[in-house]
CSV table of C-alpha atoms in Angstrom, one decimal:
chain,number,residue,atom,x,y,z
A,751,UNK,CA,-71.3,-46.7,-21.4
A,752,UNK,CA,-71.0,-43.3,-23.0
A,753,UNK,CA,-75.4,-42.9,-22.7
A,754,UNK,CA,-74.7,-43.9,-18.9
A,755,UNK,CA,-72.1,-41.2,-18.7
A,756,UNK,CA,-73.8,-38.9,-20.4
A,757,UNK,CA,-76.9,-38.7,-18.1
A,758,UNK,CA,-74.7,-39.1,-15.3
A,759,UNK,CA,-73.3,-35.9,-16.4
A,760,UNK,CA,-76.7,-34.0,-16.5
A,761,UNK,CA,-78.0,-30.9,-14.5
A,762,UNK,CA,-81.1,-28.9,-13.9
A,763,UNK,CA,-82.3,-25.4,-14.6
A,764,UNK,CA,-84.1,-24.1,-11.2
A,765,UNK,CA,-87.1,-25.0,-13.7
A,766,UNK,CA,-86.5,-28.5,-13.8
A,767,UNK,CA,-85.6,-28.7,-17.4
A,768,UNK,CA,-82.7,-30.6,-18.4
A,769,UNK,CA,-79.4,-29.1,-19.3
A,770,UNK,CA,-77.6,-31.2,-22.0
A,771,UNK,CA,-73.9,-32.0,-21.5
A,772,UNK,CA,-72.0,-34.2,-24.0
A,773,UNK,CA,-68.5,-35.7,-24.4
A,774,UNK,CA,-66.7,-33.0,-25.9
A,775,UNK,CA,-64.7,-35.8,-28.1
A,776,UNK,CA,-68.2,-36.8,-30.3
A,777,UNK,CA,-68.9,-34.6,-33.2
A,778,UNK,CA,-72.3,-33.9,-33.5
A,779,UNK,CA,-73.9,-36.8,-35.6
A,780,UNK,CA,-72.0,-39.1,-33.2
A,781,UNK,CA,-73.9,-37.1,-30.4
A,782,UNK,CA,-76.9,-38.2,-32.7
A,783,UNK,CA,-76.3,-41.7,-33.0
A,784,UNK,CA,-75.8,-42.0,-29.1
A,785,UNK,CA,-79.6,-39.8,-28.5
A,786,UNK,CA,-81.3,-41.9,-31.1
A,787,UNK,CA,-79.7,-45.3,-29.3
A,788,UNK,CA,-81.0,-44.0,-25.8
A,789,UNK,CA,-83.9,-43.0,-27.4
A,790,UNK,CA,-84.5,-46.3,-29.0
A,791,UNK,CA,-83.7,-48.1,-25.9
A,792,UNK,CA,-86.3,-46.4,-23.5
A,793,UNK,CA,-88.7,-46.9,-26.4
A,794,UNK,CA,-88.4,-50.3,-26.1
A,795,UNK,CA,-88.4,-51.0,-22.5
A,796,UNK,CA,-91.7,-48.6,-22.6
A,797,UNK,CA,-93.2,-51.6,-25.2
A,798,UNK,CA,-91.3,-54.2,-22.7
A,799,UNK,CA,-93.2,-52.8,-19.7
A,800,UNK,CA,-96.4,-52.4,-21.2
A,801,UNK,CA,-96.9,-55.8,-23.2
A,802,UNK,CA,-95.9,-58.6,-21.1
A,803,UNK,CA,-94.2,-61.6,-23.3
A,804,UNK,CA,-96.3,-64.6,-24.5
A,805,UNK,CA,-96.5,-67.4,-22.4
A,806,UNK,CA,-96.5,-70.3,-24.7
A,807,UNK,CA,-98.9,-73.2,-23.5
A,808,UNK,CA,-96.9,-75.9,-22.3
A,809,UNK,CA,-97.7,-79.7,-23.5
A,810,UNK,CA,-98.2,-80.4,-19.6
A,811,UNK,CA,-101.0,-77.7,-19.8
A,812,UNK,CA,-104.7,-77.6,-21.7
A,813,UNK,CA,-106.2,-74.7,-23.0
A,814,UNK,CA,-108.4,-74.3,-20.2
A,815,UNK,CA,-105.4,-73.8,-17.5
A,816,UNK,CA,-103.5,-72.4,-20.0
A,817,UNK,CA,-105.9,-69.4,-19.3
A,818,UNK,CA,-105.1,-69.0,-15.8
A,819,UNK,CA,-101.7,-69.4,-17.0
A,820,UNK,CA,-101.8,-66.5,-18.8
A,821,UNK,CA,-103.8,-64.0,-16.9
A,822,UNK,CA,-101.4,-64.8,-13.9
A,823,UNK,CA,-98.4,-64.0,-15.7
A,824,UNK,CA,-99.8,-61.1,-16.8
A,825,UNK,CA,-100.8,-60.3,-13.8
A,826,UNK,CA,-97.5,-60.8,-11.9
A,827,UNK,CA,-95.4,-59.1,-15.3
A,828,UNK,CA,-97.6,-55.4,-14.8
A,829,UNK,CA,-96.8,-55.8,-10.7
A,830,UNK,CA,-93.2,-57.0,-11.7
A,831,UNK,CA,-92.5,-54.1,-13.6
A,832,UNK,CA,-93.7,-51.3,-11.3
A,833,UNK,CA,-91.5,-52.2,-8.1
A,834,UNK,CA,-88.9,-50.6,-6.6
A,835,UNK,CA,-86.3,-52.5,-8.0
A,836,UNK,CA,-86.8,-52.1,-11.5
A,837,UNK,CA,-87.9,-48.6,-11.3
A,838,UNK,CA,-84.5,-47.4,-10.1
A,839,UNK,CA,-82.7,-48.3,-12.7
A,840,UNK,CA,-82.5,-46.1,-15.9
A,841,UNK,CA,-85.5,-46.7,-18.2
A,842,UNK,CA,-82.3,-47.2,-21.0
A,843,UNK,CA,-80.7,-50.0,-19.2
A,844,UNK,CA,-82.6,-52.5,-20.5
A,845,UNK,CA,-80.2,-54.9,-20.0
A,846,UNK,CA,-80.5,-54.6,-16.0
A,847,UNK,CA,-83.6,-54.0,-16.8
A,848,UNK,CA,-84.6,-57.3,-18.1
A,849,UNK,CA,-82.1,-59.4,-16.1
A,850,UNK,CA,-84.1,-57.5,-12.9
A,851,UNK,CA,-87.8,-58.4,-14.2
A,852,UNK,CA,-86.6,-61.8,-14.9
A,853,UNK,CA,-84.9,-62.1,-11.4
A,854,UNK,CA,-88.1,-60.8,-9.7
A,855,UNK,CA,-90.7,-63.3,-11.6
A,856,UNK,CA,-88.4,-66.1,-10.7
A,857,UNK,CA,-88.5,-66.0,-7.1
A,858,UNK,CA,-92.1,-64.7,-7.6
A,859,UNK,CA,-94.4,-66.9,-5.1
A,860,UNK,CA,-97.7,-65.9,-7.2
A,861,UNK,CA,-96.5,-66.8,-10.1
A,862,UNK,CA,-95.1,-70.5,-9.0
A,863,UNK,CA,-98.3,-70.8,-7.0
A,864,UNK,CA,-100.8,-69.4,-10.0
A,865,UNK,CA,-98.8,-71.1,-13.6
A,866,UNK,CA,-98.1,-74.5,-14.5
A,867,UNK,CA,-94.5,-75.4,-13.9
A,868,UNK,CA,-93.7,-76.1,-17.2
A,869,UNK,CA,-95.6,-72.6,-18.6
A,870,UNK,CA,-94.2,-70.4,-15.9
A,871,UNK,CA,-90.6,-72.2,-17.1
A,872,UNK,CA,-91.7,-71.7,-20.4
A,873,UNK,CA,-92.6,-67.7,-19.9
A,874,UNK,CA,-89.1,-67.4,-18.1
A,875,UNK,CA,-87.5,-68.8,-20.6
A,876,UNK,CA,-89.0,-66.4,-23.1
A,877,UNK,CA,-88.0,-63.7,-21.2
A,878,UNK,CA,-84.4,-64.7,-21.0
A,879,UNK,CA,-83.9,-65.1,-24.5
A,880,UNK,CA,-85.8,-61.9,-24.8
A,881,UNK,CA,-82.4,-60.8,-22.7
A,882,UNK,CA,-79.7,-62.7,-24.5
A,883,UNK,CA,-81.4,-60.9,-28.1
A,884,UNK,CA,-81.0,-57.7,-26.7
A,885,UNK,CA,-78.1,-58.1,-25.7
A,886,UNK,CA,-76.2,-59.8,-28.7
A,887,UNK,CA,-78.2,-57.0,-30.9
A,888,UNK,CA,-77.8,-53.5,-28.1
A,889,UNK,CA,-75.3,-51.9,-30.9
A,890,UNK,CA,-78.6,-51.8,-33.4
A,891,UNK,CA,-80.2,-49.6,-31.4
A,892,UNK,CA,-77.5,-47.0,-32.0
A,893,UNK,CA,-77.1,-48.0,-35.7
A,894,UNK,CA,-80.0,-45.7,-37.0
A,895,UNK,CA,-79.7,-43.4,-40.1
A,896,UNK,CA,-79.5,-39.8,-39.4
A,897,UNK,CA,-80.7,-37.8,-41.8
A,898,UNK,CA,-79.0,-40.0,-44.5
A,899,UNK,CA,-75.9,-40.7,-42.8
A,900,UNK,CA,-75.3,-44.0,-40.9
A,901,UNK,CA,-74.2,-44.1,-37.0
């Protein structure tokens, strides 16, 4: 909430660089804490993007179909990730975020049409408990040590 407020609170130099504002009621290794936990978060959805999730080889699939399997979800993971949809929300939501990617590969036609069933079940799956462990761990992102001193 207060990483969402904060950037909703940002403005621009005519230069185009950022101008900083922060809630006047954090002292400034709280201010910390809340950087490094945004920071942390659009780190990880950066590794998210980039490296789709392992699609684990079904029983109902062999290793030769498992294959296509896996260069399809691949496929559809780096389209995924680069529509419209998930790129207007804030690279540190990764809850939406993930929720959106996982949304957009379930109703994806390629992906029913080009996976096994039970792998493309298996790969959603994945990704929702990819979800669910992000969000049950979000305050850890914000949990770092600052020079010495714990968030």
């Amino acid at each position: 909430m207060h990483v969402q407020d904060m950037i909703d609170r940002q403005t621009s130099t005519a230069t185009g660089a950022m101008q900083l504002r922060t809630d006047e009621k954090f002292g400034n290794e709280q201010m910390m804490c809340v950087l490094s936990g945004y920071w942390s978060l659009v780190s990880f959805w950066e590794d998210v993007r980039k490296k789709p999730l392992e699609v684990q080889c079904a029983d109902a699939c062999n290793k030769e179909a498992h294959a296509k399997c896996v260069a399809t979800w691949e496929k559809r993971w780096n389209s995924a990730v680069g529509w419209k949809r998930i790129l207007g929300h804030n690279s540190a939501d990764v809850l939406a975020l993930l929720a959106c990617l996982r949304d957009q590969l379930s109703g994806d036609d390629e992906l029913r049409e080009g996976v096994a069933p039970a792998c493309r079940l298996a790969g959603l799956k994945a990704l929702n408990d990819k979800l669910e462990h992000t969000r049950e761990h979000l305050v850890d992102y914000f949990l770092a040590v600052y020079e010495g001193t714990a968030c």
